[in-house]
Tab-separated table of C-alpha atoms and ligand atoms in Angstrom:
chain	number	residue	atom	x	y	z
A	245	UNK	CA	-36.623	18.600	-53.575
A	246	UNK	CA	-38.973	21.192	-52.096
A	247	UNK	CA	-37.454	24.199	-50.401
A	248	UNK	CA	-38.793	23.176	-47.012
A	249	UNK	CA	-37.441	19.665	-47.196
A	250	UNK	CA	-34.004	20.986	-48.230
A	251	UNK	CA	-34.066	23.487	-45.309
A	252	UNK	CA	-35.222	20.801	-42.893
A	253	UNK	CA	-32.408	18.442	-43.936
A	254	UNK	CA	-29.763	21.122	-43.600
A	255	UNK	CA	-31.107	22.119	-40.209
A	256	UNK	CA	-31.227	18.508	-38.972
A	257	UNK	CA	-27.694	18.085	-40.207
A	258	UNK	CA	-26.559	20.730	-37.747
A	259	UNK	CA	-28.647	19.211	-34.958
A	260	UNK	CA	-26.960	15.868	-35.713
A	261	UNK	CA	-23.470	17.414	-35.734
A	262	UNK	CA	-23.960	18.924	-32.298
A	263	UNK	CA	-25.326	15.634	-31.002
A	264	UNK	CA	-22.469	13.612	-32.386
A	265	UNK	CA	-19.879	16.154	-31.091
A	266	UNK	CA	-21.419	15.590	-27.652
A	267	UNK	CA	-21.211	11.815	-28.237
A	268	UNK	CA	-17.481	12.125	-28.832
A	269	UNK	CA	-17.013	14.087	-25.615
A	270	UNK	CA	-19.120	11.487	-23.836
A	271	UNK	CA	-17.058	8.624	-25.224
A	272	UNK	CA	-13.882	10.406	-24.118
A	273	UNK	CA	-15.365	11.001	-20.679
A	274	UNK	CA	-15.952	7.269	-20.259
A	275	UNK	CA	-12.651	6.090	-21.758
A	276	UNK	CA	-9.639	8.424	-21.454
A	277	UNK	CA	-10.622	11.592	-19.645
A	278	UNK	CA	-8.803	11.989	-16.271
A	279	UNK	CA	-11.103	12.370	-13.306
A	280	UNK	CA	-10.074	16.036	-13.021
A	281	UNK	CA	-11.887	16.840	-16.221
A	282	UNK	CA	-15.317	16.047	-14.793
A	283	UNK	CA	-16.539	19.533	-14.022
A	284	UNK	CA	-15.586	21.213	-17.276
A	285	UNK	CA	-16.753	18.210	-19.320
A	286	UNK	CA	-20.136	18.200	-17.678
A	287	UNK	CA	-20.470	21.904	-18.518
A	288	UNK	CA	-19.429	21.326	-22.148
A	289	UNK	CA	-21.819	18.428	-22.557
A	290	UNK	CA	-24.616	20.389	-20.941
A	291	UNK	CA	-24.047	23.338	-23.310
A	292	UNK	CA	-23.963	21.129	-26.412
A	293	UNK	CA	-27.159	19.276	-25.435
A	294	UNK	CA	-28.947	22.508	-24.718
A	295	UNK	CA	-27.872	24.017	-28.014
A	296	UNK	CA	-28.796	21.028	-30.005
A	297	UNK	CA	-32.181	20.873	-28.265
A	298	UNK	CA	-32.853	24.580	-28.965
A	299	UNK	CA	-31.926	24.197	-32.598
A	300	UNK	CA	-34.077	21.147	-33.059
A	301	UNK	CA	-37.152	22.539	-31.333
A	302	UNK	CA	-37.027	25.887	-33.169
A	303	UNK	CA	-40.327	27.271	-34.472
A	304	UNK	CA	-39.235	27.006	-38.110
A	305	UNK	CA	-38.842	23.199	-37.769
A	306	UNK	CA	-42.555	23.066	-36.890
A	307	UNK	CA	-43.407	25.380	-39.803
A	308	UNK	CA	-41.447	23.242	-42.286
A	309	UNK	CA	-43.066	20.051	-40.978
A	310	UNK	CA	-46.489	21.608	-41.371
A	311	UNK	CA	-45.700	22.743	-44.923
A	312	UNK	CA	-44.377	19.263	-45.751
A	313	UNK	CA	-47.491	17.405	-44.550
A	314	UNK	CA	-49.175	17.201	-47.995
A	315	UNK	CA	-45.937	16.056	-49.601
A	316	UNK	CA	-45.439	13.435	-46.941
A	317	UNK	CA	-48.924	12.000	-47.724
A	318	UNK	CA	-47.937	11.625	-51.404
A	319	UNK	CA	-44.637	9.957	-50.752
A	320	UNK	CA	-44.155	6.238	-50.313
A	321	UNK	CA	-44.294	5.498	-46.531
A	322	UNK	CA	-41.008	3.590	-46.726
A	323	UNK	CA	-39.106	6.282	-48.636
A	324	UNK	CA	-36.275	8.034	-46.859
A	325	UNK	CA	-37.986	11.455	-47.193
A	326	UNK	CA	-41.365	10.316	-45.820
A	327	UNK	CA	-39.635	8.540	-42.998
A	328	UNK	CA	-37.511	11.567	-42.203
A	329	UNK	CA	-40.574	13.843	-42.044
A	330	UNK	CA	-42.529	11.276	-39.960
A	331	UNK	CA	-39.768	10.590	-37.438
A	332	UNK	CA	-38.771	14.226	-37.163
A	333	UNK	CA	-42.410	15.134	-36.408
A	334	UNK	CA	-42.603	12.470	-33.678
A	335	UNK	CA	-39.325	13.626	-32.120
A	336	UNK	CA	-40.256	17.324	-32.502
A	337	UNK	CA	-43.620	16.974	-30.796
A	338	UNK	CA	-41.941	15.232	-27.890
A	339	UNK	CA	-38.932	17.482	-27.558
A	340	UNK	CA	-40.972	20.712	-27.791
A	341	UNK	CA	-42.508	19.836	-24.453
A	342	UNK	CA	-39.144	19.835	-22.709
A	343	UNK	CA	-37.385	23.129	-21.864
A	344	UNK	CA	-33.839	23.337	-23.197
A	345	UNK	CA	-32.602	24.350	-19.716
A	346	UNK	CA	-33.829	21.039	-18.260
A	347	UNK	CA	-32.166	19.068	-21.088
A	348	UNK	CA	-28.868	20.785	-20.338
A	349	UNK	CA	-29.279	20.331	-16.579
A	350	UNK	CA	-29.902	16.585	-16.987
A	351	UNK	CA	-26.864	16.197	-19.235
A	352	UNK	CA	-24.638	18.083	-16.781
A	353	UNK	CA	-25.908	16.052	-13.857
A	354	UNK	CA	-25.493	12.793	-15.781
A	355	UNK	CA	-21.906	13.579	-16.733
A	356	UNK	CA	-21.027	14.342	-13.121
A	357	UNK	CA	-23.069	11.249	-12.106
A	358	UNK	CA	-21.007	9.067	-14.374
A	359	UNK	CA	-17.723	10.122	-12.761
A	360	UNK	CA	-19.151	9.901	-9.237
A	361	UNK	CA	-20.430	6.453	-10.016
A	362	UNK	CA	-17.012	5.318	-11.176
A	363	UNK	CA	-15.513	6.520	-7.931
A	364	UNK	CA	-18.376	5.121	-5.799
A	365	UNK	CA	-18.121	1.713	-7.453
A	366	UNK	CA	-14.303	1.723	-7.195
A	367	UNK	CA	-14.551	2.395	-3.467
A	368	UNK	CA	-17.827	0.457	-3.011
A	369	UNK	CA	-19.294	3.512	-1.281
A	370	UNK	CA	-22.859	4.301	-2.163
A	371	UNK	CA	-22.733	7.579	-0.206
A	372	UNK	CA	-20.486	9.114	-2.887
A	373	UNK	CA	-23.080	8.361	-5.519
A	374	UNK	CA	-26.181	9.031	-3.438
A	375	UNK	CA	-26.571	12.884	-3.891
A	376	UNK	CA	-25.983	12.520	-7.613
A	377	UNK	CA	-28.596	9.824	-7.947
A	378	UNK	CA	-31.081	11.847	-5.859
A	379	UNK	CA	-30.652	14.737	-8.205
A	380	UNK	CA	-30.884	12.557	-11.321
A	381	UNK	CA	-34.056	10.913	-10.163
A	382	UNK	CA	-35.646	14.253	-9.349
A	383	UNK	CA	-34.576	15.667	-12.796
A	384	UNK	CA	-35.859	12.590	-14.595
A	385	UNK	CA	-39.245	12.994	-12.842
A	386	UNK	CA	-39.291	16.670	-13.752
A	387	UNK	CA	-38.577	15.673	-17.365
A	388	UNK	CA	-41.357	13.053	-17.363
A	389	UNK	CA	-43.843	15.574	-16.048
A	390	UNK	CA	-43.471	17.470	-19.365
A	391	UNK	CA	-45.511	14.671	-20.965
A	392	UNK	CA	-49.060	13.380	-20.672
A	393	UNK	CA	-49.192	9.805	-19.457
A	394	UNK	CA	-52.013	7.479	-18.662
A	395	UNK	CA	-50.832	5.293	-15.840
A	396	UNK	CA	-47.446	6.069	-14.490
A	397	UNK	CA	-44.795	8.707	-14.462
A	398	UNK	CA	-42.528	5.814	-15.541
A	399	UNK	CA	-44.389	5.644	-18.911
A	400	UNK	CA	-42.626	8.569	-20.588
A	401	UNK	CA	-39.296	7.133	-19.397
A	402	UNK	CA	-39.982	3.773	-21.116
A	403	UNK	CA	-41.198	5.632	-24.194
A	404	UNK	CA	-37.885	7.587	-24.277
A	405	UNK	CA	-36.002	4.396	-25.127
A	406	UNK	CA	-38.762	2.392	-26.798
A	407	UNK	CA	-41.399	4.636	-28.375
A	408	UNK	CA	-44.928	3.606	-27.386
A	409	UNK	CA	-43.817	1.204	-24.611
A	410	UNK	CA	-45.857	1.522	-21.409
A	411	UNK	CA	-45.549	0.280	-17.827
A	412	UNK	CA	-48.701	-1.816	-18.268
A	413	UNK	CA	-47.265	-3.635	-21.292
A	414	UNK	CA	-43.966	-4.367	-19.660
A	415	UNK	CA	-45.653	-5.531	-16.473
A	416	UNK	CA	-48.014	-7.922	-18.329
A	417	UNK	CA	-45.111	-9.429	-20.337
A	418	UNK	CA	-42.916	-9.775	-17.271
A	419	UNK	CA	-45.696	-11.076	-14.990
A	420	UNK	CA	-46.423	-13.858	-17.406
A	421	UNK	CA	-42.738	-14.580	-17.977
A	422	UNK	CA	-41.434	-14.564	-14.420
A	423	UNK	CA	-43.135	-17.674	-12.901
A	424	UNK	CA	-42.109	-19.815	-15.868
A	425	UNK	CA	-38.579	-18.511	-15.688
A	426	UNK	CA	-38.397	-19.205	-11.894
A	427	UNK	CA	-39.645	-22.688	-12.601
A	428	UNK	CA	-36.858	-23.279	-15.133
A	429	UNK	CA	-34.214	-21.812	-12.777
A	430	UNK	CA	-35.258	-24.138	-9.942
A	431	UNK	CA	-35.411	-27.221	-12.168
A	432	UNK	CA	-31.838	-26.434	-13.299
A	433	UNK	CA	-30.718	-25.786	-9.698
A	434	UNK	CA	-31.450	-29.413	-8.913
A	435	UNK	CA	-29.149	-30.612	-11.643
A	436	UNK	CA	-26.052	-28.547	-11.014
A	437	UNK	CA	-23.792	-31.644	-11.268
A	438	UNK	CA	-24.387	-31.686	-15.037
A	439	UNK	CA	-22.067	-28.740	-15.559
A	440	UNK	CA	-18.505	-28.264	-14.395
A	441	UNK	CA	-17.324	-24.723	-15.012
A	442	UNK	CA	-13.964	-25.041	-13.261
A	443	UNK	CA	-12.150	-24.720	-16.618
A	444	UNK	CA	-13.193	-21.062	-16.703
A	445	UNK	CA	-11.141	-20.294	-13.605
A	446	UNK	CA	-7.460	-19.365	-13.772
A	447	UNK	CA	-5.208	-16.613	-15.013
A	448	UNK	CA	-5.830	-15.154	-18.435
A	449	UNK	CA	-3.226	-12.936	-19.999
A	450	UNK	CA	-4.765	-9.543	-20.783
A	451	UNK	CA	-3.050	-9.143	-24.176
A	452	UNK	CA	-4.331	-12.591	-25.225
A	453	UNK	CA	-7.791	-11.625	-24.098
A	454	UNK	CA	-7.645	-8.497	-26.198
A	455	UNK	CA	-6.426	-10.346	-29.262
A	456	UNK	CA	-9.109	-13.020	-28.900
A	457	UNK	CA	-11.844	-10.399	-28.636
A	458	UNK	CA	-10.594	-8.693	-31.756
A	459	UNK	CA	-10.559	-12.028	-33.569
A	460	UNK	CA	-14.186	-12.636	-32.580
A	461	UNK	CA	-15.135	-9.210	-33.831
A	462	UNK	CA	-13.481	-10.005	-37.174
A	463	UNK	CA	-15.423	-13.224	-37.489
A	464	UNK	CA	-18.603	-11.262	-36.770
A	465	UNK	CA	-17.821	-8.831	-39.595
A	466	UNK	CA	-16.809	-5.757	-37.532
A	467	UNK	CA	-15.033	-3.363	-39.842
A	468	UNK	CA	-11.929	-1.953	-38.128
A	469	UNK	CA	-11.629	0.730	-40.799
A	470	UNK	CA	-14.926	2.117	-39.443
A	471	UNK	CA	-14.653	1.242	-35.783
A	472	UNK	CA	-12.449	0.608	-32.801
A	473	UNK	CA	-12.502	-0.874	-29.352
A	474	UNK	CA	-11.247	0.796	-26.140
A	475	UNK	CA	-11.509	0.185	-22.393
A	476	UNK	CA	-14.061	1.689	-19.975
A	477	UNK	CA	-15.449	0.963	-16.509
A	478	UNK	CA	-18.783	-0.204	-17.967
A	479	UNK	CA	-18.794	-1.586	-21.554
A	480	UNK	CA	-20.808	0.456	-24.064
A	481	UNK	CA	-21.110	1.240	-27.699
A	482	UNK	CA	-21.617	4.554	-29.429
A	483	UNK	CA	-21.833	5.739	-32.972
A	484	UNK	CA	-20.575	9.018	-34.447
A	485	UNK	CA	-21.712	8.032	-37.953
A	486	UNK	CA	-22.181	4.806	-39.910
A	487	UNK	CA	-18.432	4.956	-40.656
A	488	UNK	CA	-17.214	5.577	-37.115
A	489	UNK	CA	-18.556	3.305	-34.421
A	490	UNK	CA	-16.898	2.776	-31.004
A	491	UNK	CA	-17.165	-0.036	-28.560
A	492	UNK	CA	-15.514	-0.585	-25.171
A	493	UNK	CA	-14.815	-3.495	-22.908
A	494	UNK	CA	-13.312	-4.225	-19.562
A	495	UNK	CA	-10.697	-6.984	-18.880
A	496	UNK	CA	-10.380	-9.200	-15.782
A	497	UNK	CA	-7.244	-11.292	-15.356
A	498	UNK	CA	-9.137	-14.044	-13.517
A	499	UNK	CA	-12.019	-14.340	-15.963
A	500	UNK	CA	-11.694	-14.101	-19.736
A	501	UNK	CA	-15.415	-14.762	-20.315
A	502	UNK	CA	-16.502	-11.329	-19.018
A	503	UNK	CA	-14.509	-9.342	-21.577
A	504	UNK	CA	-15.107	-11.870	-24.301
A	505	UNK	CA	-18.907	-12.026	-24.145
A	506	UNK	CA	-18.993	-8.281	-23.413
A	507	UNK	CA	-17.053	-7.684	-26.592
A	508	UNK	CA	-19.391	-9.852	-28.616
A	509	UNK	CA	-22.355	-8.113	-27.088
A	510	UNK	CA	-21.057	-4.615	-27.876
A	511	UNK	CA	-19.996	-5.908	-31.271
A	512	UNK	CA	-23.600	-6.777	-31.978
A	513	UNK	CA	-24.579	-3.179	-31.196
A	514	UNK	CA	-21.783	-1.896	-33.427
A	515	UNK	CA	-22.799	-4.095	-36.391
A	516	UNK	CA	-26.243	-2.534	-36.188
A	517	UNK	CA	-24.823	1.039	-36.386
A	518	UNK	CA	-22.283	0.075	-39.054
A	519	UNK	CA	-25.082	-1.403	-41.121
A	520	UNK	CA	-27.262	1.686	-41.249
A	521	UNK	CA	-27.665	3.018	-44.812
A	522	UNK	CA	-24.951	5.727	-45.182
A	523	UNK	CA	-27.549	7.808	-47.069
A	524	UNK	CA	-29.245	8.322	-43.692
A	525	UNK	CA	-26.074	9.694	-42.018
A	526	UNK	CA	-26.370	13.197	-40.686
A	527	UNK	CA	-30.161	13.032	-40.440
A	528	UNK	CA	-32.317	11.946	-37.532
A	529	UNK	CA	-32.561	8.488	-39.093
A	530	UNK	CA	-28.925	7.511	-39.158
A	531	UNK	CA	-28.866	5.257	-36.074
A	532	UNK	CA	-30.520	2.202	-34.577
A	533	UNK	CA	-34.249	2.657	-34.135
A	534	UNK	CA	-34.718	1.825	-30.430
A	535	UNK	CA	-33.160	0.208	-27.401
A	536	UNK	CA	-35.142	-2.982	-27.670
A	537	UNK	CA	-34.116	-3.529	-31.291
A	538	UNK	CA	-30.538	-2.580	-30.364
A	539	UNK	CA	-30.427	-5.105	-27.541
A	540	UNK	CA	-31.913	-7.730	-29.830
A	541	UNK	CA	-28.852	-7.396	-32.022
A	542	UNK	CA	-26.256	-7.471	-29.200
A	543	UNK	CA	-27.942	-10.306	-27.338
A	544	UNK	CA	-28.361	-12.310	-30.560
A	545	UNK	CA	-24.584	-12.261	-31.103
A	546	UNK	CA	-23.634	-12.591	-27.454
A	547	UNK	CA	-25.927	-15.526	-26.633
A	548	UNK	CA	-27.712	-17.215	-29.512
A	549	UNK	CA	-24.555	-17.258	-31.628
A	550	UNK	CA	-21.769	-16.559	-29.148
A	551	UNK	CA	-22.670	-19.276	-26.612
A	552	UNK	CA	-23.709	-21.822	-29.164
A	553	UNK	CA	-22.010	-25.129	-30.054
A	554	UNK	CA	-21.786	-24.275	-33.782
A	555	UNK	CA	-19.822	-21.038	-33.025
A	556	UNK	CA	-17.427	-22.752	-30.710
A	557	UNK	CA	-16.955	-25.691	-33.068
A	558	UNK	CA	-15.237	-23.109	-35.233
A	559	UNK	CA	-13.805	-20.760	-32.631
A	560	UNK	CA	-12.594	-23.115	-29.950
A	561	UNK	CA	-9.136	-23.752	-31.528
A	562	UNK	CA	-8.524	-19.977	-31.448
A	563	UNK	CA	-9.429	-19.888	-27.750
A	564	UNK	CA	-7.047	-22.869	-27.185
A	565	UNK	CA	-4.247	-20.957	-28.926
A	566	UNK	CA	-4.895	-17.829	-26.838
A	567	UNK	CA	-5.094	-19.849	-23.529
A	568	UNK	CA	-3.263	-23.182	-23.874
A	569	UNK	CA	-4.845	-24.564	-20.656
A	570	UNK	CA	-7.982	-25.251	-22.755
A	571	UNK	CA	-6.033	-27.795	-24.833
A	572	UNK	CA	-6.803	-30.162	-21.962
A	573	UNK	CA	-10.527	-29.311	-21.983
A	574	UNK	CA	-13.118	-31.006	-24.235
A	575	UNK	CA	-15.210	-28.688	-26.353
A	576	UNK	CA	-18.388	-30.114	-24.769
A	577	UNK	CA	-17.126	-29.389	-21.286
A	578	UNK	CA	-16.272	-25.828	-22.311
A	579	UNK	CA	-19.635	-25.382	-24.055
A	580	UNK	CA	-21.481	-26.393	-20.896
A	581	UNK	CA	-19.264	-24.260	-18.724
A	582	UNK	CA	-20.012	-21.062	-20.640
A	583	UNK	CA	-23.715	-21.896	-20.408
A	584	UNK	CA	-23.745	-22.672	-16.740
A	585	UNK	CA	-26.939	-21.420	-15.060
A	586	UNK	CA	-26.898	-20.227	-11.511
A	587	UNK	CA	-27.609	-17.241	-9.395
A	588	UNK	CA	-24.951	-14.544	-9.760
A	589	UNK	CA	-24.455	-10.978	-8.610
A	590	UNK	CA	-23.656	-9.072	-11.783
A	591	UNK	CA	-26.197	-8.634	-14.533
A	592	UNK	CA	-23.865	-8.285	-17.489
A	593	UNK	CA	-22.139	-11.524	-16.627
A	594	UNK	CA	-25.263	-13.439	-15.726
A	595	UNK	CA	-26.287	-16.514	-17.665
A	596	UNK	CA	-29.127	-16.228	-20.104
A	597	UNK	CA	-31.678	-17.918	-17.859
A	598	UNK	CA	-31.265	-15.909	-14.666
A	599	UNK	CA	-30.646	-12.760	-16.686
A	600	UNK	CA	-34.359	-11.983	-16.814
A	601	UNK	CA	-34.554	-11.881	-13.036
A	602	UNK	CA	-31.798	-9.220	-12.913
A	603	UNK	CA	-33.904	-7.119	-15.304
A	604	UNK	CA	-37.197	-7.602	-13.493
A	605	UNK	CA	-35.439	-6.483	-10.246
A	606	UNK	CA	-34.280	-3.268	-11.913
A	607	UNK	CA	-37.669	-2.671	-13.568
A	608	UNK	CA	-39.345	-2.835	-10.146
A	609	UNK	CA	-36.762	-0.732	-8.376
A	610	UNK	CA	-36.567	2.083	-10.878
A	611	UNK	CA	-40.308	2.360	-10.994
A	612	UNK	CA	-40.380	2.582	-7.206
A	613	UNK	CA	-37.731	5.306	-7.291
A	614	UNK	CA	-39.548	7.549	-9.757
A	615	UNK	CA	-42.998	7.062	-8.209
A	616	UNK	CA	-41.580	8.046	-4.814
A	617	UNK	CA	-42.338	4.702	-3.185
A	618	UNK	CA	-38.595	4.226	-2.620
A	619	UNK	CA	-36.075	6.823	-1.422
A	620	UNK	CA	-32.613	6.786	-2.992
A	621	UNK	CA	-31.187	6.413	0.536
A	622	UNK	CA	-33.059	3.115	0.922
A	623	UNK	CA	-32.035	1.807	-2.493
A	624	UNK	CA	-29.067	-0.331	-1.466
A	625	UNK	CA	-31.175	-2.190	1.139
A	626	UNK	CA	-34.039	-2.606	-1.299
A	627	UNK	CA	-31.626	-3.938	-3.896
A	628	UNK	CA	-30.178	-6.448	-1.519
A	629	UNK	CA	-33.570	-7.628	-0.349
A	630	UNK	CA	-34.732	-8.195	-3.925
A	631	UNK	CA	-31.486	-10.031	-4.842
A	632	UNK	CA	-32.108	-12.341	-1.917
A	633	UNK	CA	-35.739	-12.820	-2.957
A	634	UNK	CA	-35.144	-13.424	-6.668
A	635	UNK	CA	-31.697	-15.009	-6.749
A	636	UNK	CA	-31.036	-16.116	-3.199
A	637	UNK	CA	-27.922	-13.990	-2.943
A	638	UNK	CA	-26.965	-10.977	-0.854
A	639	UNK	CA	-24.261	-8.832	-2.516
A	640	UNK	CA	-21.165	-8.666	-0.273
A	641	UNK	CA	-20.703	-5.018	-1.262
A	642	UNK	CA	-22.576	-2.248	-3.031
A	643	UNK	CA	-19.990	-2.427	-5.850
A	644	UNK	CA	-21.333	-5.886	-6.577
A	645	UNK	CA	-24.867	-4.766	-5.905
A	646	UNK	CA	-26.605	-1.512	-6.481
A	647	UNK	CA	-23.513	0.232	-7.903
A	648	UNK	CA	-22.775	-2.309	-10.636
A	649	UNK	CA	-24.608	-0.663	-13.536
A	650	UNK	CA	-23.926	2.781	-14.901
A	651	UNK	CA	-27.407	3.453	-16.289
A	652	UNK	CA	-29.079	5.333	-13.456
A	653	UNK	CA	-25.998	7.521	-13.079
A	654	UNK	CA	-26.540	8.530	-16.705
A	655	UNK	CA	-30.207	9.298	-16.132
A	656	UNK	CA	-31.057	6.212	-18.113
A	657	UNK	CA	-34.103	5.368	-16.056
A	658	UNK	CA	-36.572	3.296	-18.190
A	659	UNK	CA	-33.873	1.508	-20.166
A	660	UNK	CA	-33.534	-1.850	-18.355
A	661	UNK	CA	-36.771	-3.561	-19.523
A	662	UNK	CA	-35.530	-3.265	-23.128
A	663	UNK	CA	-32.706	-5.776	-22.412
A	664	UNK	CA	-35.228	-8.486	-21.721
A	665	UNK	CA	-37.601	-7.443	-24.457
A	666	UNK	CA	-34.586	-7.318	-26.837
A	667	UNK	CA	-33.569	-10.823	-25.731
A	668	UNK	CA	-37.071	-11.994	-26.596
A	669	UNK	CA	-36.915	-10.312	-29.946
A	670	UNK	CA	-33.441	-11.757	-30.676
A	671	UNK	CA	-34.872	-15.283	-30.640
A	672	UNK	CA	-37.734	-14.392	-32.930
A	673	UNK	CA	-35.298	-12.803	-35.409
A	674	UNK	CA	-32.822	-15.668	-35.298
A	675	UNK	CA	-35.523	-18.240	-35.875
A	676	UNK	CA	-36.749	-16.279	-38.836
A	677	UNK	CA	-33.204	-16.115	-40.214
A	678	UNK	CA	-32.890	-19.864	-39.760
A	679	UNK	CA	-36.162	-20.395	-41.577
A	680	UNK	CA	-34.905	-18.360	-44.510
A	681	UNK	CA	-31.387	-19.791	-44.464
A	682	UNK	CA	-31.735	-23.485	-43.660
A	683	UNK	CA	-27.930	-24.000	-43.673
A	684	UNK	CA	-27.291	-21.159	-41.185
A	685	UNK	CA	-26.087	-23.620	-38.490
A	686	UNK	CA	-23.517	-25.189	-40.781
A	687	UNK	CA	-22.409	-21.726	-41.880
A	688	UNK	CA	-21.779	-20.727	-38.260
A	689	UNK	CA	-19.955	-23.996	-37.703
A	690	UNK	CA	-17.483	-23.060	-40.395
A	691	UNK	CA	-17.076	-19.479	-39.037
A	692	UNK	CA	-19.120	-17.849	-41.794
A	693	UNK	CA	-21.385	-15.223	-40.248
A	694	UNK	CA	-21.617	-13.111	-43.440
A	695	UNK	CA	-25.109	-14.400	-44.473
A	696	UNK	CA	-26.475	-13.787	-41.008
A	697	UNK	CA	-25.086	-10.252	-40.919
A	698	UNK	CA	-26.331	-9.636	-44.438
A	699	UNK	CA	-29.813	-10.843	-43.511
A	700	UNK	CA	-29.917	-8.653	-40.350
A	701	UNK	CA	-28.520	-5.822	-42.437
A	702	UNK	CA	-31.263	-5.995	-45.012
A	703	UNK	CA	-34.077	-6.650	-42.561
A	704	UNK	CA	-33.073	-4.370	-39.695
A	705	UNK	CA	-29.818	-2.435	-39.841
A	706	UNK	CA	-30.048	-0.586	-43.142
A	707	UNK	CA	-33.367	1.148	-42.156
A	708	UNK	CA	-31.857	3.087	-39.243
A	709	UNK	CA	-34.717	4.822	-37.472
A	710	UNK	CA	-37.134	4.678	-40.436
A	711	UNK	CA	-39.356	2.082	-38.775
A	712	UNK	CA	-40.491	1.540	-35.216
A	713	UNK	CA	-40.124	-1.748	-33.336
A	714	UNK	CA	-43.714	-2.712	-34.176
A	715	UNK	CA	-43.279	-1.801	-37.806
A	716	UNK	CA	-40.073	-3.863	-37.998
A	717	UNK	CA	-41.545	-6.938	-36.357
A	718	UNK	CA	-44.566	-6.698	-38.627
A	719	UNK	CA	-42.370	-6.442	-41.774
A	720	UNK	CA	-39.771	-8.955	-40.822
A	721	UNK	CA	-41.666	-11.503	-38.715
A	722	UNK	CA	-45.292	-10.890	-39.619
A	723	UNK	CA	-46.010	-10.944	-35.861
A	724	UNK	CA	-45.355	-8.851	-32.806
A	725	UNK	CA	-42.751	-9.169	-30.122
A	726	UNK	CA	-43.529	-12.245	-27.982
A	727	UNK	CA	-41.951	-13.944	-24.950
A	728	UNK	CA	-43.040	-17.415	-26.047
A	729	UNK	CA	-40.203	-18.191	-28.543
A	730	UNK	CA	-37.676	-16.945	-26.029
A	731	UNK	CA	-39.015	-19.220	-23.316
A	732	UNK	CA	-39.054	-22.169	-25.666
A	733	UNK	CA	-35.501	-21.393	-26.703
A	734	UNK	CA	-34.330	-21.203	-23.060
A	735	UNK	CA	-36.139	-24.469	-22.260
A	736	UNK	CA	-34.597	-26.214	-25.222
A	737	UNK	CA	-30.995	-24.994	-24.955
A	738	UNK	CA	-30.762	-25.348	-21.186
A	739	UNK	CA	-33.056	-28.352	-20.981
A	740	UNK	CA	-30.616	-30.213	-23.209
A	741	UNK	CA	-27.568	-29.116	-21.152
A	742	UNK	CA	-29.189	-29.934	-17.848
A	743	UNK	CA	-31.052	-33.004	-19.029
A	744	UNK	CA	-34.536	-31.758	-18.158
B	1230	ZN	ZN1	-26.387	-3.790	-24.852
């Protein structure tokens, strides 16, 4: 190994260690930290982010990258070393534009924002959250101004989560998608009598919910020697290395489905991180490549598998054991109930069909916030107006409206579109897996998800950040991300349920 490459790897190892130490503090902040810890924790996280940024953007990193350019050209593009040099250069050129002080300031504000959001949501009081959000939006704009962008200040924010993604691309995909989605939603609305979801109402023992979720994770192939599940206000997943991945959930006594599908969703994220080649640990490459690809994994397990007949053919007896009231309910009734389509208030519990409308709403609002068209003070009203326009519902409280998601409080502005793009990708990937494994459905019916996980592992997980979204779709699918298969999938699955 050349001297420069060795030095670069050792240096990136330290950057990684600081980043992962911050991730542990962040995980703790969202799970176990008492509210009183907020101020000191935000300072600690700010300091770590600033240090890690300074270390990563040091002049010598640039010098090593320059010295390594000829070697990179000789190496196989797919090799770990060429990928490391390539991805480091991409990150380095971006991060060099941002002052360390700003990085630290955003992290401090986001940590305080997280705790303020928890309190604001708990009390359904937007005014608690408002000053934090105003600061976070201003900081995020200041951050985006560090970059050149063609159309919108929102572009660098999209690029932050999905490299290369622009406002124009998202808009053109969503504009084409929305009318056809609305058409499907209204066709289904006329046939509500086809689905009776009353079986999902009742009391569900919290311990039984927990056990059931853990059983589902086991079936999925989640390795409890290398991961664990805890409780947080908003479910999330995080990775400290490919052998230590954390997920969280949130239980509700009157609705088991929320924690269950949330668990399967976060489990999908975790499988991605657990599947990254351990050789990439400690480098910049040792994690999922982008938010869209990440959401494709979680949404694939949550919906395509987790809400499918084949999965429940196998798993329904376990649900009936956990909650004996389902012994009276036919599998088909249950299947339709968990796939009921209808307007709802909360994105993470929305059905697959209306889910897209929740995302489009957030895409429009966050753009308006960062371009200055919308003031934070007017956000709750704008939220409610759009909910009424897109879903015909007015949230009875801000907790069930503008305060439901944690993202903006974490300065994650530019993230939401990737949920819908990831959902689109999940269908393309699953169809490809089915093409290559014609007996996949019967495997799922008998509770064997190993081949699916292995396929995703080989095609996606193992590569970590070596390849971009476009490179992955090109390699795995031979085509780019497209909304068409997703629309067809929604029309088929829900057309069958609702007799369209
Ligand atoms: Zn997710």
